[in-house]
Coordinates of N, CA, C and O in Angstrom, one line a residue:
X1 N 15.4 -84.8 142.8 CA 13.9 -84.7 142.4 C 13.6 -83.5 141.5 O 12.9 -83.5 140.5
X2 N 14.1 -82.2 142.0 CA 13.9 -81.0 141.1 C 14.5 -81.1 139.7 O 13.8 -80.6 138.9
X3 N 15.5 -81.6 139.6 CA 16.1 -81.8 138.2 C 15.3 -82.7 137.4 O 15.0 -82.3 136.2
X4 N 14.8 -83.8 137.9 CA 14.0 -84.7 137.3 C 12.6 -83.9 136.8 O 12.1 -84.0 135.7
X5 N 11.9 -83.3 137.8 CA 10.7 -82.5 137.5 C 10.9 -81.5 136.5 O 10.0 -81.1 135.7
X6 N 12.0 -80.9 136.5 CA 12.3 -79.6 135.6 C 12.5 -80.3 134.1 O 11.8 -79.8 133.2
X7 N 13.0 -81.6 134.1 CA 13.1 -82.2 132.8 C 11.9 -82.5 132.3 O 11.7 -82.6 131.0
X8 N 10.9 -83.1 133.0 CA 9.6 -83.5 132.6 C 8.5 -82.5 133.0 O 7.4 -82.8 133.0
X9 N 8.8 -81.3 133.0 CA 7.7 -80.3 133.4 C 6.7 -80.1 132.4 O 5.5 -79.8 132.8
X10 N 7.0 -80.4 131.1 CA 6.0 -80.5 130.0 C 5.0 -81.4 130.3 O 3.7 -81.1 130.0
X11 N 5.2 -82.6 130.9 CA 4.2 -83.6 131.2 C 3.6 -83.3 132.5 O 2.4 -83.3 132.7
X12 N 4.5 -83.0 133.6 CA 4.0 -82.8 135.0 C 3.1 -81.7 135.1 O 2.3 -81.7 136.1
X13 N 3.1 -80.6 134.3 CA 2.3 -79.6 134.5 C 0.9 -79.8 134.2 O 0.0 -78.9 134.9
X14 N 0.5 -80.8 133.7 CA -0.8 -81.2 133.4 C -1.5 -82.0 134.6 O -2.7 -82.5 134.4
X15 N -0.8 -82.2 135.6 CA -1.3 -83.1 136.7 C -1.1 -82.5 138.1 O -0.4 -81.4 138.1
X16 N -1.9 -82.9 139.0 CA -1.9 -82.4 140.3 C -0.6 -83.0 141.1 O -0.7 -84.2 141.2
X17 N 0.3 -82.3 141.5 CA 1.5 -82.9 142.1 C 1.4 -82.6 143.7 O 0.9 -81.5 144.2
X18 N 1.8 -83.6 144.4 CA 1.7 -83.6 145.9 C 3.1 -84.1 146.4 O 3.5 -85.0 145.8
X19 N 3.5 -83.5 147.4 CA 4.9 -83.7 147.9 C 5.0 -83.4 149.3 O 4.2 -82.6 149.9
X20 N 5.9 -83.9 150.0 CA 6.3 -83.4 151.4 C 6.7 -82.0 151.3 O 7.1 -81.6 150.3
X21 N 6.6 -81.5 152.3 CA 6.8 -79.9 152.4 C 8.3 -79.6 151.9 O 8.4 -78.8 151.1
X22 N 9.3 -80.3 152.3 CA 10.6 -80.1 151.9 C 10.9 -80.4 150.4 O 11.4 -79.4 149.8
X23 N 10.4 -81.4 150.0 CA 10.6 -81.7 148.7 C 9.7 -80.9 147.7 O 10.1 -80.3 146.7
X24 N 8.5 -80.6 148.2 CA 7.5 -79.8 147.4 C 8.1 -78.5 147.2 O 7.9 -77.8 146.1
X25 N 8.7 -77.9 148.2 CA 9.2 -76.4 148.1 C 10.4 -76.3 147.3 O 10.5 -75.4 146.4
X26 N 11.2 -77.4 147.2 CA 12.4 -77.2 146.5 C 11.9 -77.4 144.8 O 12.5 -76.7 144.1
X27 N 11.1 -78.5 144.6 CA 10.5 -78.7 143.3 C 9.9 -77.4 142.7 O 10.1 -76.8 141.7
X28 N 8.9 -76.7 143.6 CA 8.3 -75.6 143.2 C 9.2 -74.4 142.9 O 9.0 -73.8 141.8
X29 N 10.3 -74.1 143.7 CA 11.1 -73.0 143.5 C 12.1 -73.3 142.3 O 12.4 -72.4 141.6
X30 N 12.5 -74.5 142.1 CA 13.3 -74.9 141.0 C 12.6 -75.0 139.6 O 13.2 -74.6 138.6
X31 N 11.4 -75.5 139.7 CA 10.7 -75.6 138.3 C 9.5 -74.6 137.9 O 9.1 -74.5 136.8
X32 N 8.9 -74.0 139.1 CA 7.7 -73.3 138.8 C 6.4 -74.2 138.7 O 5.4 -73.6 138.5
X33 N 6.6 -75.3 138.8 CA 5.4 -76.3 138.9 C 4.5 -75.9 140.2 O 5.1 -75.7 141.2
X34 N 3.2 -76.1 140.0 CA 2.4 -76.0 141.0 C 2.3 -77.5 141.8 O 1.9 -78.4 141.4
X35 N 2.9 -77.2 143.1 CA 3.0 -78.5 144.0 C 2.3 -78.3 145.3 O 2.4 -77.2 146.0
X36 N 1.3 -79.1 145.5 CA 0.6 -79.0 146.9 C 1.5 -79.8 147.9 O 2.0 -81.0 147.5
X37 N 1.9 -79.2 148.9 CA 2.7 -79.7 150.0 C 1.8 -80.3 151.2 O 0.7 -79.6 151.5
X38 N 2.2 -81.4 151.9 CA 1.4 -82.0 152.9 C 2.3 -81.7 154.1 O 3.4 -81.9 154.1
X39 N 1.6 -81.4 155.2 CA 2.3 -81.1 156.6 C 2.9 -82.3 157.2 O 4.0 -82.3 157.8
X40 N 2.1 -83.5 157.3 CA 2.6 -84.6 157.9 C 3.6 -85.5 157.0 O 3.9 -86.6 157.5
X41 N 4.0 -85.2 155.9 CA 4.9 -85.7 155.1 C 4.5 -87.2 154.6 O 3.2 -87.2 154.0
X42 N 5.2 -88.0 154.8 CA 5.0 -89.4 154.4 C 3.7 -90.0 155.0 O 3.1 -90.8 154.2
X43 N 3.2 -89.6 156.1 CA 2.2 -90.2 156.6 C 0.8 -89.9 156.0 O 0.1 -90.7 155.7
X44 N 0.8 -88.6 155.6 CA -0.2 -88.0 154.9 C -0.3 -88.5 153.5 O -1.3 -88.9 153.1
X45 N 0.8 -88.6 152.9 CA 0.8 -89.3 151.5 C 0.3 -90.7 151.5 O -0.3 -91.1 150.8
X46 N 0.9 -91.5 152.6 CA 0.4 -92.8 152.8 C -1.1 -92.9 152.9 O -1.8 -93.7 152.2
X47 N -1.7 -91.9 153.5 CA -3.2 -91.9 153.7 C -3.9 -91.5 152.4 O -4.9 -92.1 152.2
X48 N -3.2 -90.7 151.7 CA -3.9 -90.4 150.4 C -3.8 -91.5 149.3 O -4.7 -91.9 148.5
X49 N -2.7 -92.3 149.4 CA -2.6 -93.6 148.6 C -3.6 -94.5 149.1 O -4.3 -95.0 148.2
X50 N -4.0 -94.8 150.4 CA -4.9 -95.6 150.8 C -6.3 -95.1 150.5 O -7.3 -96.0 150.4
X51 N -6.7 -94.0 150.3 CA -7.9 -93.3 150.1 C -8.2 -93.3 148.4 O -9.0 -92.8 148.0
X52 N -7.1 -93.7 147.6 CA -7.2 -93.7 146.2 C -7.0 -92.4 145.6 O -7.5 -92.1 144.4
X53 N -6.4 -91.4 146.3 CA -6.2 -90.1 145.9 C -4.8 -89.8 145.1 O -4.6 -88.8 144.5
X54 N -4.0 -90.9 145.1 CA -2.8 -90.8 144.4 C -2.7 -91.9 143.3 O -3.0 -93.1 143.6
X55 N -2.3 -91.5 142.1 CA -2.3 -92.2 140.9 C -0.9 -92.7 140.6 O -0.7 -93.7 139.8
X56 N 0.2 -92.2 141.0 CA 1.5 -92.4 140.6 C 2.4 -91.9 141.7 O 2.2 -90.9 142.2
X57 N 3.5 -92.7 142.2 CA 4.4 -92.2 143.1 C 5.7 -92.2 142.6 O 6.2 -93.1 142.0
X58 N 6.5 -91.1 142.7 CA 7.8 -91.0 142.5 C 8.5 -90.7 143.8 O 8.4 -89.7 144.5
X59 N 9.4 -91.5 144.2 CA 10.0 -91.5 145.4 C 11.4 -92.0 145.4 O 11.8 -93.3 145.4
X60 N 12.5 -91.0 145.2 CA 13.9 -91.3 145.0 C 14.3 -91.6 146.4 O 14.4 -90.7 147.2
X61 N 15.0 -92.8 146.6 CA 15.6 -93.2 147.9 C 17.0 -92.7 148.0 O 17.7 -92.9 147.1
X62 N 17.2 -92.0 149.0 CA 18.5 -91.3 149.2 C 19.5 -92.3 149.9 O 20.6 -92.1 149.8
X63 N 19.0 -93.3 150.5 CA 19.8 -94.3 151.3 C 20.7 -93.9 152.3 O 21.6 -94.4 152.7
X64 N 20.4 -92.6 152.8 CA 21.2 -92.2 153.9 C 20.4 -91.8 155.1 O 20.9 -91.2 156.0
X65 N 19.2 -92.2 155.1 CA 18.4 -91.9 156.3 C 17.8 -93.2 156.9 O 16.7 -93.6 156.5
X66 N 18.4 -93.7 157.8 CA 17.7 -95.0 158.5 C 16.4 -94.5 159.1 O 15.6 -95.3 159.3
X67 N 16.4 -93.3 159.6 CA 15.2 -92.9 160.4 C 13.9 -92.9 159.7 O 12.8 -93.2 160.1
X68 N 14.1 -92.6 158.3 CA 12.9 -92.6 157.4 C 12.7 -94.0 156.8 O 11.7 -94.1 155.8
X69 N 13.4 -95.0 156.9 CA 13.3 -96.3 156.3 C 11.9 -96.9 156.4 O 11.3 -97.4 155.5
X70 N 11.4 -96.9 157.6 CA 10.0 -97.5 157.9 C 9.0 -96.6 157.0 O 8.1 -97.3 156.4
X71 N 9.1 -95.5 156.9 CA 8.1 -94.5 156.2 C 8.2 -95.1 154.7 O 7.2 -95.0 154.0
X72 N 9.5 -95.1 154.2 CA 9.7 -95.4 152.9 C 9.1 -96.7 152.4 O 8.2 -96.9 151.5
X73 N 9.3 -97.8 153.3 CA 8.7 -99.2 153.2 C 7.2 -99.2 153.2 O 6.5 -99.9 152.6
X74 N 6.7 -98.3 154.1 CA 5.2 -98.2 154.3 C 4.6 -97.7 153.0 O 3.4 -98.3 152.6
X75 N 5.1 -96.8 152.3 CA 4.5 -96.2 151.0 C 4.7 -97.3 150.0 O 3.8 -97.4 149.3
X76 N 5.9 -98.0 149.9 CA 6.0 -99.0 148.8 C 4.9 -100.2 149.1 O 4.3 -100.6 148.1
X77 N 4.8 -100.5 150.3 CA 3.8 -101.5 150.6 C 2.4 -101.1 150.3 O 1.6 -101.8 149.7
X78 N 1.9 -99.9 150.6 CA 0.7 -99.3 150.1 C 0.5 -99.2 148.7 O -0.6 -99.4 148.2
X79 N 1.6 -98.8 148.0 CA 1.5 -98.9 146.4 C 1.1 -100.2 146.1 O 0.5 -100.3 145.0
X80 N 1.8 -101.2 146.6 CA 1.4 -102.7 146.2 C 0.1 -102.9 146.4 O -0.7 -103.5 145.7
X81 N -0.4 -102.7 147.7 CA -1.8 -103.1 148.2 C -2.9 -102.3 147.1 O -3.8 -103.0 146.9
X82 N -2.6 -101.1 146.8 CA -3.5 -100.3 146.0 C -3.2 -100.1 144.7 O -3.8 -99.5 144.0
X83 N -2.3 -101.0 144.1 CA -2.0 -101.0 142.7 C -1.7 -99.5 142.2 O -2.3 -99.1 141.1
X84 N -0.8 -99.0 142.9 CA -0.2 -97.6 142.4 C 1.1 -97.8 142.0 O 2.0 -98.3 142.6
X85 N 1.3 -97.4 140.6 CA 2.7 -97.5 140.1 C 3.6 -96.5 140.9 O 3.2 -95.5 141.3
X86 N 4.8 -97.1 141.2 CA 5.8 -96.4 142.0 C 7.2 -96.5 141.2 O 7.5 -97.6 140.8
X87 N 7.8 -95.4 141.3 CA 9.2 -95.4 140.9 C 10.0 -94.9 142.0 O 9.8 -93.9 142.7
X88 N 11.2 -95.6 142.2 CA 12.1 -95.5 143.1 C 13.6 -94.9 142.8 O 14.4 -94.7 143.6
X89 N 13.7 -94.7 141.4 CA 14.9 -94.2 140.8 C 14.5 -93.5 139.6 O 13.5 -93.5 139.1
X90 N 15.5 -92.7 139.0 CA 15.3 -91.9 137.8 C 14.9 -92.8 136.6 O 14.0 -92.3 135.8
X91 N 15.6 -93.9 136.4 CA 15.2 -94.7 135.3 C 13.8 -95.1 135.2 O 13.0 -95.0 134.2
X92 N 13.3 -95.7 136.4 CA 11.7 -96.1 136.4 C 10.9 -94.9 136.4 O 9.8 -95.0 135.9
X93 N 11.2 -93.8 137.1 CA 10.6 -92.6 137.0 C 10.2 -92.1 135.6 O 9.2 -91.7 135.1
X94 N 11.5 -92.2 134.6 CA 11.3 -91.7 133.3 C 10.3 -92.6 132.6 O 9.4 -92.0 131.9
X95 N 10.2 -93.9 132.8 CA 9.4 -94.8 132.1 C 8.0 -94.6 132.6 O 7.2 -94.4 131.6
X96 N 7.7 -94.3 133.8 CA 6.3 -94.1 134.4 C 5.8 -92.6 133.7 O 4.7 -92.5 133.5
X97 N 6.6 -91.6 133.9 CA 6.3 -90.3 133.5 C 6.0 -90.3 132.0 O 5.0 -89.6 131.6
X98 N 6.8 -90.9 131.2 CA 6.5 -90.9 129.7 C 5.4 -91.8 129.5 O 4.6 -91.3 128.6
X99 N 5.0 -92.7 130.2 CA 3.7 -93.5 130.0 C 2.6 -92.7 130.5 O 1.6 -92.7 129.8
X100 N 2.7 -91.9 131.4 CA 1.8 -91.0 131.8 C 1.3 -89.9 130.8 O 0.2 -89.7 130.5
X101 N 2.4 -89.4 130.2 CA 2.3 -88.3 129.2 C 1.5 -89.0 127.9 O 0.8 -88.4 127.2
X102 N 1.8 -90.3 127.7 CA 1.2 -91.0 126.4 C -0.2 -91.5 126.8 O -1.0 -91.9 126.0
X103 N -0.6 -91.5 127.9 CA -2.0 -91.9 128.4 C -2.1 -93.4 128.8 O -3.0 -94.1 128.9
X104 N -0.8 -94.0 128.9 CA -0.7 -95.4 129.2 C -1.3 -95.9 130.6 O -1.5 -97.0 130.8
X105 N -1.4 -94.7 131.4 CA -1.9 -95.1 132.8 C -3.2 -94.8 132.9 O -3.8 -94.9 134.0
X106 N -3.9 -94.5 131.9 CA -5.3 -94.2 131.9 C -6.3 -95.4 132.4 O -7.3 -95.3 132.9
X107 N -5.6 -96.7 132.4 CA -6.5 -97.8 132.8 C -6.7 -97.7 134.3 O -7.7 -98.2 134.7
X108 N -6.1 -96.8 135.0 CA -6.4 -96.7 136.5 C -7.7 -95.9 136.8 O -8.3 -96.0 137.7
X109 N -8.3 -95.3 135.6 CA -9.5 -94.5 135.8 C -10.8 -95.6 135.4 O -11.9 -95.2 135.6
X110 N -10.5 -96.8 135.0 CA -11.5 -97.8 134.8 C -11.8 -98.5 136.1 O -10.9 -99.2 136.8
X111 N -13.1 -98.6 136.5 CA -13.6 -99.3 137.8 C -14.7 -100.3 137.4 O -15.4 -100.1 136.4
X112 N -14.7 -101.3 138.1 CA -15.8 -102.3 137.9 C -17.0 -101.8 138.7 O -16.9 -101.3 139.9
X113 N -18.1 -101.8 138.2 CA -19.4 -101.5 138.9 C -19.8 -102.7 139.5 O -19.4 -103.9 139.3
X114 N -21.2 -102.7 140.2 CA -21.7 -103.9 140.8 C -22.1 -105.0 139.9 O -22.1 -106.2 140.2
X115 N -22.4 -104.6 138.6 CA -22.8 -105.7 137.6 C -21.5 -106.2 136.7 O -21.8 -106.8 135.7
X116 N -20.3 -106.0 137.2 CA -19.2 -106.3 136.5 C -19.1 -105.7 135.1 O -18.5 -106.3 134.3
X117 N -19.7 -104.5 135.1 CA -19.6 -103.7 133.8 C -18.4 -102.8 134.0 O -18.2 -102.3 135.0
X118 N -17.6 -102.4 132.8 CA -16.7 -101.5 133.1 C -17.2 -100.1 133.1 O -18.2 -99.8 132.2
X119 N -16.8 -99.1 133.8 CA -17.0 -97.9 133.8 C -15.8 -96.9 133.7 O -14.9 -97.4 134.4
X120 N -16.1 -95.9 133.0 CA -14.8 -94.8 133.2 C -15.1 -93.8 133.9 O -16.3 -93.2 133.8
X121 N -14.4 -93.6 135.1 CA -14.9 -92.4 136.0 C -14.1 -91.1 135.6 O -13.2 -91.1 134.9

């Protein structure tokens, strides 16, 4: 994750980054990016997704931790439920981060009001 964030730091520096403590500390130390870390890890990130606080998830699966498998799938499920783009590998992360840099994900800022009129928040 640190190598990926370093490669795309030019784009990522313009966004609020949130990570689990271990990942966030490694990324911060390796890249110099400002990363907010959360204490409860994936549970707190899942809560932020459900509250609409997360616009994009980059979550590279290491496939070596059965203990974290339920947390991993919970985040994927929440991303599906709340229409949050998610990347689980470097190839999909590159596509999403480049789209983010171009403004292709700005559609997430458009909401419907009570009269079915579009508003930009």
